[in-house]
Short mmCIF file of C-alpha atoms in Angstrom, two decimals:
data_model
loop_
_atom_site.label_atom_id
_atom_site.label_comp_id
_atom_site.label_asym_id
_atom_site.label_seq_id
_atom_site.Cartn_x
_atom_site.Cartn_y
_atom_site.Cartn_z
CA MET A 1 56.06 -46.35 0.77
CA ASP A 2 57.15 -43.29 2.67
CA PRO A 3 54.95 -40.22 2.16
CA ALA A 4 55.93 -38.41 -1.00
CA LEU A 5 55.91 -34.86 -2.28
CA LEU A 6 54.24 -33.76 -5.50
CA ILE A 7 56.05 -30.84 -7.16
CA LEU A 8 54.15 -28.85 -9.80
CA ASN A 9 55.05 -26.10 -12.21
CA ALA A 10 51.97 -24.97 -14.15
CA GLY A 11 52.51 -22.91 -17.31
CA SER A 12 50.09 -21.43 -19.78
CA SER A 13 49.65 -24.70 -21.66
CA SER A 14 51.82 -27.10 -19.72
CA LEU A 15 52.00 -28.90 -16.39
CA LYS A 16 55.39 -30.10 -15.25
CA PHE A 17 55.46 -32.52 -12.34
CA ALA A 18 57.97 -34.38 -10.17
CA VAL A 19 57.66 -36.83 -7.27
CA TYR A 20 60.10 -36.71 -4.40
CA GLN A 21 60.60 -38.99 -1.40
CA ALA A 22 62.93 -38.80 1.59
CA ASP A 23 65.48 -41.53 2.20
CA PRO A 24 66.51 -42.60 5.75
CA ALA A 25 69.09 -39.81 5.84
CA ASP A 26 66.33 -37.27 5.06
CA GLU A 27 67.91 -36.48 1.69
CA LEU A 28 65.15 -35.90 -0.81
CA ILE A 29 65.31 -38.31 -3.76
CA ALA A 30 63.53 -37.71 -7.05
CA GLY A 31 61.17 -40.36 -8.40
CA TYR A 32 59.09 -39.63 -11.44
CA ARG A 33 59.40 -36.48 -13.51
CA GLY A 34 57.37 -35.47 -16.54
CA VAL A 35 55.11 -32.98 -18.27
CA ILE A 36 51.80 -32.62 -20.04
CA GLU A 37 52.23 -30.12 -22.86
CA GLU A 38 49.85 -28.41 -25.27
CA ILE A 39 46.98 -28.48 -22.74
CA GLY A 40 43.75 -27.45 -24.48
CA ARG A 41 45.09 -28.42 -27.90
CA ASP A 42 46.97 -31.57 -28.91
CA ALA A 43 47.98 -32.54 -25.36
CA ARG A 44 50.90 -34.88 -24.89
CA PHE A 45 51.88 -36.72 -21.71
CA GLN A 46 55.58 -37.42 -21.27
CA VAL A 47 57.42 -39.04 -18.42
CA PHE A 48 61.16 -38.55 -18.97
CA HIS A 49 62.50 -39.80 -15.66
CA ALA A 50 61.31 -42.86 -13.82
CA PRO A 51 62.85 -45.38 -11.37
CA ASP A 52 61.99 -48.14 -13.82
CA ALA A 53 62.35 -47.84 -17.59
CA GLY A 54 58.83 -49.15 -18.04
CA GLY A 55 57.56 -45.96 -16.51
CA LEU A 56 58.77 -43.81 -19.39
CA ILE A 57 55.94 -42.73 -21.68
CA ASP A 58 55.23 -40.33 -24.53
CA GLN A 59 51.61 -40.39 -25.68
CA ALA A 60 48.74 -38.18 -26.80
CA VAL A 61 46.09 -37.50 -24.13
CA ALA A 62 42.84 -35.54 -23.80
CA ALA A 63 43.38 -32.58 -21.44
CA ALA A 64 41.29 -29.47 -22.00
CA ASN A 65 42.54 -27.64 -18.89
CA HIS A 66 44.98 -27.88 -16.01
CA GLU A 67 42.58 -29.81 -13.79
CA GLN A 68 42.12 -32.53 -16.37
CA ALA A 69 45.89 -32.67 -16.93
CA LEU A 70 46.52 -32.94 -13.20
CA LYS A 71 43.98 -35.73 -12.86
CA LEU A 72 45.77 -37.66 -15.62
CA VAL A 73 49.03 -37.31 -13.69
CA LEU A 74 47.48 -38.41 -10.39
CA ASP A 75 45.70 -41.35 -11.98
CA TRP A 76 48.84 -42.43 -13.72
CA LEU A 77 50.89 -42.21 -10.52
CA GLU A 78 48.23 -44.25 -8.69
CA THR A 79 48.46 -46.90 -11.39
CA ARG A 80 52.25 -47.06 -11.12
CA HIS A 81 52.20 -47.03 -7.30
CA PRO A 82 48.83 -48.08 -5.84
CA GLY A 83 48.24 -46.39 -2.52
CA LEU A 84 50.82 -43.65 -3.16
CA GLU A 85 50.42 -41.14 -0.36
CA PHE A 86 51.37 -37.50 -0.78
CA ARG A 87 52.38 -35.57 2.31
CA ALA A 88 52.24 -32.19 0.52
CA SER A 89 52.55 -30.44 -2.83
CA GLY A 90 55.02 -27.70 -3.70
CA HIS A 91 54.44 -25.16 -6.45
CA ARG A 92 56.62 -22.79 -8.41
CA VAL A 93 55.00 -19.35 -8.29
CA VAL A 94 56.76 -16.69 -10.31
CA HIS A 95 55.87 -13.58 -8.30
CA GLY A 96 55.79 -13.10 -4.56
CA GLY A 97 55.89 -9.33 -4.68
CA ALA A 98 57.57 -7.34 -1.89
CA ASP A 99 56.00 -9.34 0.94
CA TYR A 100 56.45 -13.02 0.14
CA ILE A 101 60.21 -13.48 0.57
CA LEU A 102 59.96 -17.04 1.97
CA PRO A 103 57.97 -20.15 0.90
CA VAL A 104 54.51 -20.23 2.45
CA ARG A 105 51.71 -22.69 3.04
CA VAL A 106 48.81 -21.74 0.81
CA ASP A 107 45.44 -20.74 2.27
CA ALA A 108 42.61 -18.47 1.09
CA ALA A 109 44.36 -15.30 2.31
CA VAL A 110 47.62 -16.21 0.55
CA MET A 111 45.75 -16.95 -2.68
CA ALA A 112 44.02 -13.57 -2.48
CA ASP A 113 47.39 -11.83 -2.07
CA LEU A 114 48.92 -13.71 -4.97
CA GLU A 115 46.00 -12.92 -7.25
CA LYS A 116 46.68 -9.21 -6.63
CA LEU A 117 50.16 -9.77 -8.13
CA ILE A 118 48.83 -11.00 -11.48
CA PRO A 119 49.33 -7.58 -13.11
CA LEU A 120 53.04 -7.89 -12.30
CA SER A 121 53.31 -11.26 -14.07
CA PRO A 122 50.27 -11.73 -16.31
CA LEU A 123 51.87 -14.44 -18.42
CA HIS A 124 52.90 -16.67 -15.51
CA GLN A 125 51.06 -15.94 -12.28
CA PRO A 126 47.53 -16.87 -13.43
CA HIS A 127 48.72 -20.31 -14.59
CA ASN A 128 50.76 -20.91 -11.46
CA LEU A 129 47.68 -20.20 -9.38
CA ALA A 130 45.50 -22.35 -11.70
CA GLY A 131 47.65 -25.34 -10.76
CA ILE A 132 47.12 -24.68 -7.04
CA ARG A 133 43.35 -24.35 -7.52
CA ALA A 134 43.15 -27.49 -9.61
CA LEU A 135 44.94 -29.53 -6.97
CA ALA A 136 42.78 -28.05 -4.21
CA ARG A 137 39.69 -29.28 -6.02
CA LEU A 138 41.10 -32.79 -6.64
CA CYS A 139 42.84 -33.21 -3.26
CA PRO A 140 41.22 -30.70 -0.87
CA ASP A 141 43.01 -31.99 2.23
CA LEU A 142 46.52 -31.96 0.76
CA PRO A 143 48.75 -29.15 2.14
CA GLN A 144 50.14 -26.93 -0.60
CA VAL A 145 53.29 -24.80 -0.45
CA ALA A 146 54.07 -21.86 -2.78
CA CYS A 147 57.76 -21.17 -3.57
CA PHE A 148 58.55 -17.87 -5.27
CA ASP A 149 60.99 -17.06 -8.07
CA THR A 150 61.33 -13.50 -6.76
CA ALA A 151 62.13 -14.45 -3.17
CA PHE A 152 65.86 -15.13 -3.55
CA HIS A 153 66.35 -11.50 -4.66
CA HIS A 154 64.88 -9.93 -1.55
CA THR A 155 68.50 -9.28 -0.46
CA LEU A 156 69.05 -6.81 -3.31
CA PRO A 157 70.39 -3.51 -1.93
CA PRO A 158 68.03 -0.56 -2.16
CA LEU A 159 69.95 0.98 -5.04
CA ALA A 160 69.74 -2.27 -7.03
CA ARG A 161 65.97 -2.38 -6.52
CA ARG A 162 65.26 1.17 -7.64
CA PHE A 163 64.34 2.58 -11.05
CA ALA A 164 65.12 6.21 -11.89
CA LEU A 165 61.39 7.05 -11.70
CA PRO A 166 59.42 9.26 -9.28
CA ARG A 167 59.59 7.85 -5.78
CA GLU A 168 55.82 7.46 -5.50
CA LEU A 169 55.91 4.87 -8.32
CA GLY A 170 58.44 2.84 -6.39
CA GLU A 171 56.22 3.01 -3.34
CA ARG A 172 53.42 1.54 -5.51
CA GLY A 173 55.52 -1.52 -6.30
CA ILE A 174 57.21 -0.44 -9.56
CA ARG A 175 60.71 -1.64 -8.71
CA ARG A 176 63.22 -4.32 -9.65
CA TYR A 177 62.26 -7.75 -8.30
CA GLY A 178 64.37 -10.31 -10.20
CA PHE A 179 63.35 -13.83 -11.19
CA HIS A 180 64.75 -17.40 -11.57
CA GLY A 181 65.28 -17.28 -7.83
CA LEU A 182 64.59 -20.98 -7.26
CA SER A 183 67.39 -21.84 -9.68
CA TYR A 184 69.74 -19.39 -8.03
CA GLU A 185 68.84 -20.76 -4.63
CA HIS A 186 69.84 -24.25 -5.72
CA ILE A 187 73.12 -23.05 -7.20
CA ALA A 188 73.90 -21.13 -3.99
CA SER A 189 73.25 -24.26 -1.93
CA VAL A 190 75.72 -26.38 -3.92
CA LEU A 191 78.41 -23.79 -4.63
CA PRO A 192 80.63 -24.95 -1.71
CA ASP A 193 80.72 -28.45 -3.22
CA TYR A 194 82.40 -27.00 -6.33
CA LEU A 195 84.19 -23.83 -5.21
CA GLY A 196 84.97 -24.58 -1.57
CA ALA A 197 85.63 -21.43 0.44
CA ALA A 198 85.51 -19.35 -2.74
CA ALA A 199 81.73 -19.93 -2.81
CA GLU A 200 81.39 -17.07 -0.32
CA GLY A 201 83.20 -14.68 -2.66
CA ARG A 202 82.11 -12.74 -5.75
CA VAL A 203 80.15 -15.11 -7.99
CA VAL A 204 78.08 -14.39 -11.11
CA VAL A 205 75.59 -17.09 -12.07
CA ALA A 206 74.23 -17.19 -15.64
CA HIS A 207 70.89 -18.98 -15.82
CA LEU A 208 70.66 -19.45 -19.57
CA GLY A 209 67.56 -21.23 -20.84
CA ASN A 210 64.40 -20.40 -22.71
CA GLY A 211 64.23 -17.57 -20.20
CA ALA A 212 67.67 -16.21 -19.29
CA SER A 213 69.03 -14.00 -16.57
CA LEU A 214 72.09 -13.36 -14.42
CA CYS A 215 72.58 -13.04 -10.69
CA ALA A 216 75.54 -11.53 -8.82
CA MET A 217 76.12 -13.21 -5.45
CA ARG A 218 78.23 -12.30 -2.50
CA GLN A 219 78.23 -14.76 0.40
CA ARG A 220 75.75 -16.72 -1.76
CA ARG A 221 73.16 -13.94 -1.53
CA SER A 222 71.77 -11.93 -4.44
CA VAL A 223 73.12 -8.42 -4.75
CA GLU A 224 72.24 -7.76 -8.43
CA THR A 225 70.25 -9.45 -11.18
CA SER A 226 69.50 -8.75 -14.84
CA MET A 227 65.72 -9.24 -14.85
CA SER A 228 63.80 -6.53 -13.03
CA PHE A 229 60.11 -5.51 -12.86
CA THR A 230 59.20 -8.34 -15.28
CA PRO A 231 61.01 -11.32 -16.84
CA LEU A 232 61.31 -9.27 -20.07
CA ASP A 233 64.35 -7.30 -18.89
CA GLY A 234 68.00 -8.20 -19.15
CA ILE A 235 69.67 -10.29 -21.85
CA PRO A 236 67.90 -11.51 -24.97
CA MET A 237 66.01 -14.80 -24.63
CA ALA A 238 64.39 -17.36 -26.89
CA SER A 239 61.48 -15.12 -27.89
CA ARG A 240 61.76 -12.22 -25.39
CA CYS A 241 63.62 -9.04 -26.22
CA GLY A 242 65.60 -8.39 -23.04
CA ALA A 243 66.63 -4.83 -22.25
CA LEU A 244 65.16 -2.32 -24.69
CA ASP A 245 65.12 1.47 -25.03
CA PRO A 246 61.64 2.41 -23.74
CA GLY A 247 61.54 4.97 -26.52
CA VAL A 248 61.16 2.05 -28.95
CA LEU A 249 57.90 1.16 -27.25
CA LEU A 250 56.61 4.71 -27.50
CA TYR A 251 57.58 4.81 -31.17
CA LEU A 252 55.80 1.53 -31.95
CA LEU A 253 52.66 2.76 -30.20
CA ARG A 254 52.65 6.23 -31.78
CA GLU A 255 54.18 5.83 -35.21
CA GLU A 256 53.49 2.16 -36.06
CA GLY A 257 50.02 2.16 -34.57
CA MET A 258 50.55 -0.99 -32.57
CA SER A 259 47.92 -1.93 -30.00
CA LEU A 260 48.94 -2.95 -26.49
CA GLU A 261 48.12 -6.56 -27.37
CA GLN A 262 50.32 -6.46 -30.47
CA LEU A 263 53.17 -4.88 -28.51
CA ASP A 264 52.81 -7.49 -25.78
CA ASP A 265 52.94 -10.28 -28.39
CA LEU A 266 56.01 -8.77 -30.06
CA LEU A 267 58.01 -8.40 -26.87
CA HIS A 268 57.16 -11.81 -25.44
CA HIS A 269 56.71 -14.07 -28.44
CA ARG A 270 58.35 -12.60 -31.56
CA ALA A 271 61.58 -11.04 -30.31
CA GLY A 272 64.82 -12.45 -28.89
CA LEU A 273 66.71 -15.18 -30.75
CA LEU A 274 63.58 -15.98 -32.75
CA GLY A 275 63.17 -12.37 -33.86
CA VAL A 276 66.82 -11.81 -34.81
CA SER A 277 67.28 -15.15 -36.57
CA GLY A 278 63.87 -15.33 -38.18
CA LEU A 279 64.28 -19.07 -37.77
CA SER A 280 63.91 -20.29 -34.21
CA GLY A 281 64.35 -19.32 -30.56
CA ASP A 282 65.89 -22.72 -29.81
CA VAL A 283 69.69 -22.51 -29.48
CA ARG A 284 70.06 -26.13 -30.62
CA THR A 285 68.34 -25.32 -33.91
CA LEU A 286 70.41 -22.16 -34.41
CA LEU A 287 73.68 -24.02 -33.73
CA GLU A 288 72.79 -26.58 -36.41
CA SER A 289 71.86 -23.93 -38.97
CA ASN A 290 74.22 -22.51 -41.60
CA HIS A 291 72.06 -19.38 -42.06
CA PRO A 292 73.95 -16.15 -41.29
CA HIS A 293 71.00 -14.82 -39.30
CA ALA A 294 71.28 -17.81 -36.95
CA ALA A 295 74.95 -17.04 -36.36
CA GLU A 296 74.12 -13.37 -35.78
CA ALA A 297 71.47 -14.23 -33.20
CA LEU A 298 73.87 -16.46 -31.26
CA GLU A 299 76.60 -13.85 -31.41
CA LEU A 300 74.24 -11.17 -30.14
CA PHE A 301 73.18 -13.49 -27.30
CA ALA A 302 76.83 -14.07 -26.29
CA TYR A 303 77.65 -10.36 -26.66
CA ARG A 304 74.79 -9.17 -24.47
CA THR A 305 75.39 -11.91 -21.93
CA SER A 306 79.08 -11.03 -21.58
CA GLN A 307 78.17 -7.32 -21.27
CA ALA A 308 75.73 -8.19 -18.47
CA ILE A 309 78.32 -10.38 -16.69
CA ALA A 310 80.74 -7.47 -16.76
CA SER A 311 78.09 -5.12 -15.32
CA HIS A 312 77.43 -7.62 -12.53
CA ALA A 313 81.16 -7.61 -11.79
CA VAL A 314 80.79 -3.88 -11.18
CA ALA A 315 78.09 -4.58 -8.60
CA LEU A 316 80.43 -7.05 -6.91
CA GLU A 317 83.52 -4.84 -7.25
CA GLY A 318 85.19 -7.72 -9.05
CA ILE A 319 84.45 -11.31 -9.91
CA ASP A 320 85.97 -14.51 -8.60
CA ALA A 321 83.84 -17.15 -10.36
CA LEU A 322 81.35 -17.45 -13.20
CA VAL A 323 78.76 -20.24 -13.21
CA PHE A 324 76.69 -21.38 -16.19
CA THR A 325 73.44 -23.27 -15.54
CA ALA A 326 70.05 -24.17 -17.07
CA GLY A 327 69.43 -25.69 -20.52
CA ILE A 328 71.75 -23.48 -22.64
CA GLY A 329 74.22 -22.87 -19.87
CA GLU A 330 74.62 -26.57 -19.12
CA HIS A 331 74.61 -27.99 -22.65
CA ALA A 332 75.64 -25.35 -25.26
CA ALA A 333 79.45 -25.39 -25.23
CA ALA A 334 79.67 -23.01 -28.19
CA VAL A 335 77.57 -20.37 -26.41
CA ARG A 336 79.69 -20.65 -23.27
CA ALA A 337 82.85 -20.34 -25.28
CA ALA A 338 81.67 -17.27 -27.20
CA THR A 339 80.67 -15.64 -23.89
CA CYS A 340 83.87 -16.47 -22.06
CA ARG A 341 86.14 -15.27 -24.90
CA ARG A 342 84.63 -11.82 -24.55
CA LEU A 343 85.57 -11.86 -20.86
CA ALA A 344 89.27 -12.67 -21.35
CA TRP A 345 90.15 -9.08 -20.42
CA LEU A 346 88.71 -9.74 -16.97
CA GLY A 347 91.16 -12.61 -16.52
CA LEU A 348 89.03 -15.56 -17.62
CA THR A 349 90.94 -18.22 -19.58
CA LEU A 350 88.66 -20.89 -21.04
CA ASP A 351 89.76 -24.56 -21.08
CA GLU A 352 88.35 -25.57 -24.48
CA VAL A 353 88.59 -29.31 -23.78
CA ALA A 354 86.85 -29.02 -20.41
CA ASN A 355 84.20 -26.82 -21.95
CA GLN A 356 83.44 -29.39 -24.65
CA ARG A 357 82.90 -32.06 -22.00
CA HIS A 358 80.69 -29.61 -20.04
CA GLY A 359 82.91 -29.17 -17.01
CA PRO A 360 82.28 -28.96 -14.16
CA ARG A 361 85.23 -26.55 -14.27
CA ILE A 362 85.74 -25.04 -17.74
CA SER A 363 88.52 -22.54 -16.99
CA HIS A 364 92.27 -23.23 -16.82
CA ALA A 365 93.82 -23.75 -13.42
CA ASP A 366 95.74 -20.47 -13.72
CA SER A 367 92.66 -18.44 -14.81
CA ARG A 368 92.16 -15.50 -12.48
CA ILE A 369 88.40 -16.10 -12.76
CA SER A 370 87.20 -19.65 -12.49
CA ALA A 371 84.32 -20.75 -14.71
CA TRP A 372 81.98 -23.64 -14.04
CA VAL A 373 79.02 -25.60 -15.38
CA ILE A 374 76.68 -26.56 -12.52
CA PRO A 375 73.27 -28.23 -13.15
CA THR A 376 70.30 -26.50 -11.57
CA ASN A 377 67.41 -28.22 -9.84
CA GLU A 378 64.50 -25.98 -9.00
CA GLU A 379 62.24 -28.91 -8.21
CA LYS A 380 64.52 -30.09 -5.42
CA VAL A 381 64.49 -26.61 -3.87
CA ILE A 382 60.68 -26.65 -3.90
CA ALA A 383 60.60 -30.18 -2.47
CA ARG A 384 62.87 -29.21 0.42
CA HIS A 385 60.69 -26.25 1.30
CA ALA A 386 57.47 -28.28 1.05
CA TRP A 387 59.00 -30.97 3.27
CA ALA A 388 60.16 -28.41 5.87
CA LEU A 389 56.87 -26.51 5.98
CA THR A 390 54.79 -29.67 6.54
CA ALA A 391 57.15 -31.34 9.03
CA GLY A 392 54.62 -31.05 11.87
CA ASP A 393 51.69 -32.57 9.95
#
């Protein structure tokens, strides 16, 4: 077997993994893909993609922490492929700050820098780094590569990065960073396959999933994005509020007596689609529900998303193409339709039949703005970077 790449995405209570190899043409091919969820509680090990159907599993396991979960993954892979040799591991790391604008091989100095960024992403960064540490303990000689969700947005113009706050706060790192960059990097890499020469034009990409954001691209580079200092900003999400009048936060602290911990929990875990519907943050559940609050939550999501798309068109001085990606963007035809109908005034004419079959093109041929559904693949982006950065090993 050719040397493989282990791709990891460690969350607060989950560990997603994928295995990639290179074929003779040096095109990276995915092998196994799966996740261990509910780490530290009722952990469950799932493999939902495998070269052979016998490799698919869904079973309860004992995993009290990320290291135990990772060992389960490594042991299982060894059982499936005795002697499997990993050339390197690639990790999704949410925050690279102002300095890490390219993937990097991880060493002690890099880890020290990334730990300093934990205050900028306290819900993600610690767990991303926990995955790196766990693998370092289990496989100390394996090269590890960190790939950053913020890196794609390093091309944001200075005005797009700035808040209207005192300049000294900006100099201390309080600025707009943007996220979901690995997803946007993948979409940018495949845009010519769908749009041809128009890929270099004015494109807005809507990454709509459990976390949701937008990115305006010109020449396939980020010039504006909806998330900013943290992944809380922008459009509403499954359980995150999106853009919010900061005066609301002051009011909740002063008048409602909320603690910082309660406020943090509200904004991250009890807002968004879940908060508005009172039912669920899962779009699939809301689409199946007849409750009026479910319909209102979905309508609010489409309304705010279409507003944000229009604002990104301002950054681009027009829009040539709109791309939907990620779980909701790729699979929820009703959400795409509700969003596109609000953009008819911009010249977008939805092809209802194409939208129901999920594209790839979902706009009519005579639509001034073309609309598309393009699957994202963050793992492949990470694998390519890990392969490139360990080429000399």
